[in-house]
PDB file of C-alpha atoms in Angstrom:
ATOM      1  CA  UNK A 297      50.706 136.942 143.062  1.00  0.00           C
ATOM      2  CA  UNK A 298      48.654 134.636 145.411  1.00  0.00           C
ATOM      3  CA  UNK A 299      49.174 137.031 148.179  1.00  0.00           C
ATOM      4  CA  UNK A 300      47.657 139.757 146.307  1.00  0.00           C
ATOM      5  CA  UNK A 301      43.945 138.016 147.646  1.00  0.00           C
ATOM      6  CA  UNK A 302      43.722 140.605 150.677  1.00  0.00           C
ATOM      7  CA  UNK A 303      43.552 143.324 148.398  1.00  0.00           C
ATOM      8  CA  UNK A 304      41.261 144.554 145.560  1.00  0.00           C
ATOM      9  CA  UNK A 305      42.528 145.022 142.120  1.00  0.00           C
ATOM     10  CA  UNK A 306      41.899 148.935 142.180  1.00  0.00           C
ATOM     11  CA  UNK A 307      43.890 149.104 146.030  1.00  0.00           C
ATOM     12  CA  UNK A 308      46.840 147.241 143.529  1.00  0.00           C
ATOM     13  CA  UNK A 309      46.077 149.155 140.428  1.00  0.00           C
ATOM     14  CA  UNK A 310      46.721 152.467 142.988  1.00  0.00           C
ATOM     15  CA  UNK A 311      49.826 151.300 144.062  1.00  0.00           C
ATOM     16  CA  UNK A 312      50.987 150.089 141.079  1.00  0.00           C
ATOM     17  CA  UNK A 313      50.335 153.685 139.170  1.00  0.00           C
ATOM     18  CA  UNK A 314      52.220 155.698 141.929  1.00  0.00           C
ATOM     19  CA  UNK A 315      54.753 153.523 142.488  1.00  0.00           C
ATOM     20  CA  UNK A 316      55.335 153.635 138.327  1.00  0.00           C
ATOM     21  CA  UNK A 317      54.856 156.896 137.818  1.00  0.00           C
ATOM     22  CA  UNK A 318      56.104 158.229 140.860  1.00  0.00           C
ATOM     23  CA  UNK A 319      58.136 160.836 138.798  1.00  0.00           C
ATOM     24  CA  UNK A 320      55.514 161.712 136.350  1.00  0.00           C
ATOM     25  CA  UNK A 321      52.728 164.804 136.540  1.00  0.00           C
ATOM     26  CA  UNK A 322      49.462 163.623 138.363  1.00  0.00           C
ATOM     27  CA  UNK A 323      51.258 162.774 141.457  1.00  0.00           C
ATOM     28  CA  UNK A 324      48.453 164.697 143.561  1.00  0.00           C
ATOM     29  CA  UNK A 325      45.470 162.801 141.722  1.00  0.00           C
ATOM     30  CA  UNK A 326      47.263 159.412 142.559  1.00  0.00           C
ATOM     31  CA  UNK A 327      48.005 160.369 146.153  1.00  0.00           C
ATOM     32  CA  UNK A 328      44.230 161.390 146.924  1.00  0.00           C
ATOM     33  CA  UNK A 329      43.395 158.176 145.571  1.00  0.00           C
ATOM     34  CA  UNK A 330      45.993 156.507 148.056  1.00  0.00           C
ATOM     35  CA  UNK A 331      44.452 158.405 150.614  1.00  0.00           C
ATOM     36  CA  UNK A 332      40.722 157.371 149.808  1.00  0.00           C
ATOM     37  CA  UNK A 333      41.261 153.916 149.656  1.00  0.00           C
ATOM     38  CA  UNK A 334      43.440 154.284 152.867  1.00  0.00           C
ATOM     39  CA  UNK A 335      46.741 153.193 151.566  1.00  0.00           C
ATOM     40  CA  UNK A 336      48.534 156.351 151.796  1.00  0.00           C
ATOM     41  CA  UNK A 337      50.244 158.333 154.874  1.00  0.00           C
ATOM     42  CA  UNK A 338      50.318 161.619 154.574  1.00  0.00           C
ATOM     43  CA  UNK A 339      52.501 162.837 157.556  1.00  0.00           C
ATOM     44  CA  UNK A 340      55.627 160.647 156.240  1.00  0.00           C
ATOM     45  CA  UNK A 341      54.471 161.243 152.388  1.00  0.00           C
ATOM     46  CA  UNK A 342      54.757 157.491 151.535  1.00  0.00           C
ATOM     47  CA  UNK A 343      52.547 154.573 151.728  1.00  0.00           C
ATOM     48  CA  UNK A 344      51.118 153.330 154.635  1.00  0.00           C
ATOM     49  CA  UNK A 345      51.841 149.860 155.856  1.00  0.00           C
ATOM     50  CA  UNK A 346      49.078 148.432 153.800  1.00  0.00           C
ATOM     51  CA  UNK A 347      50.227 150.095 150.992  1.00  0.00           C
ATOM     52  CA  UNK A 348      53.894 148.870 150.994  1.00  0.00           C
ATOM     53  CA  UNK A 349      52.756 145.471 151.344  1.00  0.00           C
ATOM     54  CA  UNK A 350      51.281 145.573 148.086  1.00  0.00           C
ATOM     55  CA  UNK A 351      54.071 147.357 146.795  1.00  0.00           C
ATOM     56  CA  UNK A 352      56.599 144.688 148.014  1.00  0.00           C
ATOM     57  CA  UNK A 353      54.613 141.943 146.476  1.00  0.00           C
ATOM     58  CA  UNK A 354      54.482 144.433 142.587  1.00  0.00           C
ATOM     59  CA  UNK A 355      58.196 144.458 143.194  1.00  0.00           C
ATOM     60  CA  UNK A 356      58.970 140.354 144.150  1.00  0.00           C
ATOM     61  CA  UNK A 357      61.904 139.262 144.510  1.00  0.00           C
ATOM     62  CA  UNK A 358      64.398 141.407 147.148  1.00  0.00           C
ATOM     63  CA  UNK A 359      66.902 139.914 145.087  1.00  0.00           C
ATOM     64  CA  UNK A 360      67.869 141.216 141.765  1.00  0.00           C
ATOM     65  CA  UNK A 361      68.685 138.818 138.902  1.00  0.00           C
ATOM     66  CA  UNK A 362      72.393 138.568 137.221  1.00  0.00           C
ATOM     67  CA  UNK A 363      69.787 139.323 133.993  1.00  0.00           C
ATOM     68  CA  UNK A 364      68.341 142.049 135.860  1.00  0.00           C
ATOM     69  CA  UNK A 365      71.535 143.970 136.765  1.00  0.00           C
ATOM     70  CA  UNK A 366      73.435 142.712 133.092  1.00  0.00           C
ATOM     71  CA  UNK A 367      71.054 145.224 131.431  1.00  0.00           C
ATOM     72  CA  UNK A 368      70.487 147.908 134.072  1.00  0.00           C
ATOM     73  CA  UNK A 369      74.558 148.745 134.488  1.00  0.00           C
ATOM     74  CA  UNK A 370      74.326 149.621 130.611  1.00  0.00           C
ATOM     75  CA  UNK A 371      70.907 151.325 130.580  1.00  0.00           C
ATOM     76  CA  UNK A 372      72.488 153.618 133.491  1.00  0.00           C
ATOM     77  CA  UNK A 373      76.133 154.161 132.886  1.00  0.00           C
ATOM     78  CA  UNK A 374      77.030 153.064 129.456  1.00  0.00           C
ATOM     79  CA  UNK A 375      77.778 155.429 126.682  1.00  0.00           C
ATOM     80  CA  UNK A 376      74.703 154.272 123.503  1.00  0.00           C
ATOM     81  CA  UNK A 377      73.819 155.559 120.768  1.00  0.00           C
ATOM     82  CA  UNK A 378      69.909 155.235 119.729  1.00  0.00           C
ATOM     83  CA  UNK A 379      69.765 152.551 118.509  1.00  0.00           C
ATOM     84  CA  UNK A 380      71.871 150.681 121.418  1.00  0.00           C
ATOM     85  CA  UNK A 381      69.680 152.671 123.847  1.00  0.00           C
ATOM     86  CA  UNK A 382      66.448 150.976 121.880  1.00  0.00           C
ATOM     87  CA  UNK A 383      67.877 147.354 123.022  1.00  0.00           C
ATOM     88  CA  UNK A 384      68.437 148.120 126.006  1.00  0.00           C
ATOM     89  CA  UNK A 385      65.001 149.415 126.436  1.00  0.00           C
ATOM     90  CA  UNK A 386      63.664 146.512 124.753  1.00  0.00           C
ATOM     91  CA  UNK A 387      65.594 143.625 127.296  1.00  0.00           C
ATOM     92  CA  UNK A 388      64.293 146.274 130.232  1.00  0.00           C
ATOM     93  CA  UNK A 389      60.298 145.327 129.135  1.00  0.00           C
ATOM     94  CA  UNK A 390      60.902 141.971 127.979  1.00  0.00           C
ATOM     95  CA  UNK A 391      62.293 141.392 132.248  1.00  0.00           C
ATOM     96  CA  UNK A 392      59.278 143.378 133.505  1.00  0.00           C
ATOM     97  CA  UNK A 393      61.750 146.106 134.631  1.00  0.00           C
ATOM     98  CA  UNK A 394      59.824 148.777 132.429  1.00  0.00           C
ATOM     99  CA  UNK A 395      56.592 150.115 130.652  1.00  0.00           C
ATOM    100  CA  UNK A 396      55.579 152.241 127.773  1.00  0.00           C
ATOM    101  CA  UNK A 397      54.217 155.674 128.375  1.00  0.00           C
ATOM    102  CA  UNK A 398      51.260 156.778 125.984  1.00  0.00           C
ATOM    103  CA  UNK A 399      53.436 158.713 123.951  1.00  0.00           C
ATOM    104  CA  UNK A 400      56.203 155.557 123.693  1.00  0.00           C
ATOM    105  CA  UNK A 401      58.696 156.337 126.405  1.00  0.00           C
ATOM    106  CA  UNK A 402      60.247 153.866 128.076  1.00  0.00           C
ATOM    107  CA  UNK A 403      60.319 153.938 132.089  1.00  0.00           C
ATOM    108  CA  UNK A 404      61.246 152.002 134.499  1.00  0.00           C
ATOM    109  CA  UNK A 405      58.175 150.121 137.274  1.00  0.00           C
ATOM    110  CA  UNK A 406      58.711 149.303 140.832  1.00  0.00           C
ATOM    111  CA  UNK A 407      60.701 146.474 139.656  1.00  0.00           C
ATOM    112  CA  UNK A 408      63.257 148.314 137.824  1.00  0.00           C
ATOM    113  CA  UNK A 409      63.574 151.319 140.332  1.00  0.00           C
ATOM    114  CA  UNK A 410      64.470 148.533 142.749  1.00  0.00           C
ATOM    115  CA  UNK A 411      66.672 146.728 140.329  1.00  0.00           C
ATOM    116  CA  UNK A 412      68.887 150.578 139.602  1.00  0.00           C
ATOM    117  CA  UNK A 413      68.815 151.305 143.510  1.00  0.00           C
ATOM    118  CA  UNK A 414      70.656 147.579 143.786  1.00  0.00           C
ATOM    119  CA  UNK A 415      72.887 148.671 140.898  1.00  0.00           C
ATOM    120  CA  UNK A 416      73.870 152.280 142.009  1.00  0.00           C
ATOM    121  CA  UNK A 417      74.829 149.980 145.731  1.00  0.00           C
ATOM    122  CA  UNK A 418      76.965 147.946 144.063  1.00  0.00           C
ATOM    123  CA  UNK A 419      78.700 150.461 141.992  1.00  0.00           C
ATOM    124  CA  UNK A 420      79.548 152.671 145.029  1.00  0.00           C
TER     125      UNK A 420
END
């Protein structure tokens, strides 16, 4: 992440949380946050342009892996049982297409949202 030298780890850290956990409760404590340290704009509800520059350098790549969409096609369409579903969870952290909760749910980062967006193109 050598480009992440224009920003500060807690302008990274603030993108990072929303953009993980953009689906979770707290959304208006991370937003204010985005808004103090002037990464958020509130008229389009969405980052700023400083903001999604850090968010396109959390997510890398524009181009998702043949790893990357091998295990997200099963994650989101296949039929598992727990224990399959447990795997699958498991080869989603080991790519850095997910992270743990605090209560040990599995959800996917700004990586993986990218990575299922690709995934739900292709299928359609």
């Amino acid at each position: 992440m050598s480009h992440t030298i224009d920003f500060s780890e807690e302008e990274i850290a603030a993108v990072r949380e929303q953009a993980d956990r953009e689906h979770l409760s707290g959304r208006e404590e991370r937003v204010a946050n985005l808004a103090r340290l002037g990464l958020w704009d509130a008229s389009r509800l969405t980052f700023n342009e400083r903001g999604m520059k850090i968010k396109a350098i959390l997510i890398g790549d524009p181009n998702s892996s043949e790893a990357e969409l091998a295990v997200m096609f099963p994650y989101l369409f296949g039929e598992h049982n727990s224990e399959q579903k447990a795997k699958l969870e498991q080869r989603l952290l080991e790519l850095s297409l997910a992270w743990v909760t605090e209560r040990g749910f599995v959800f996917l980062n700004a990586r993986g949202h990218k990575v299922m967006r690709d995934v739900y193109w292709l299928r359609h």
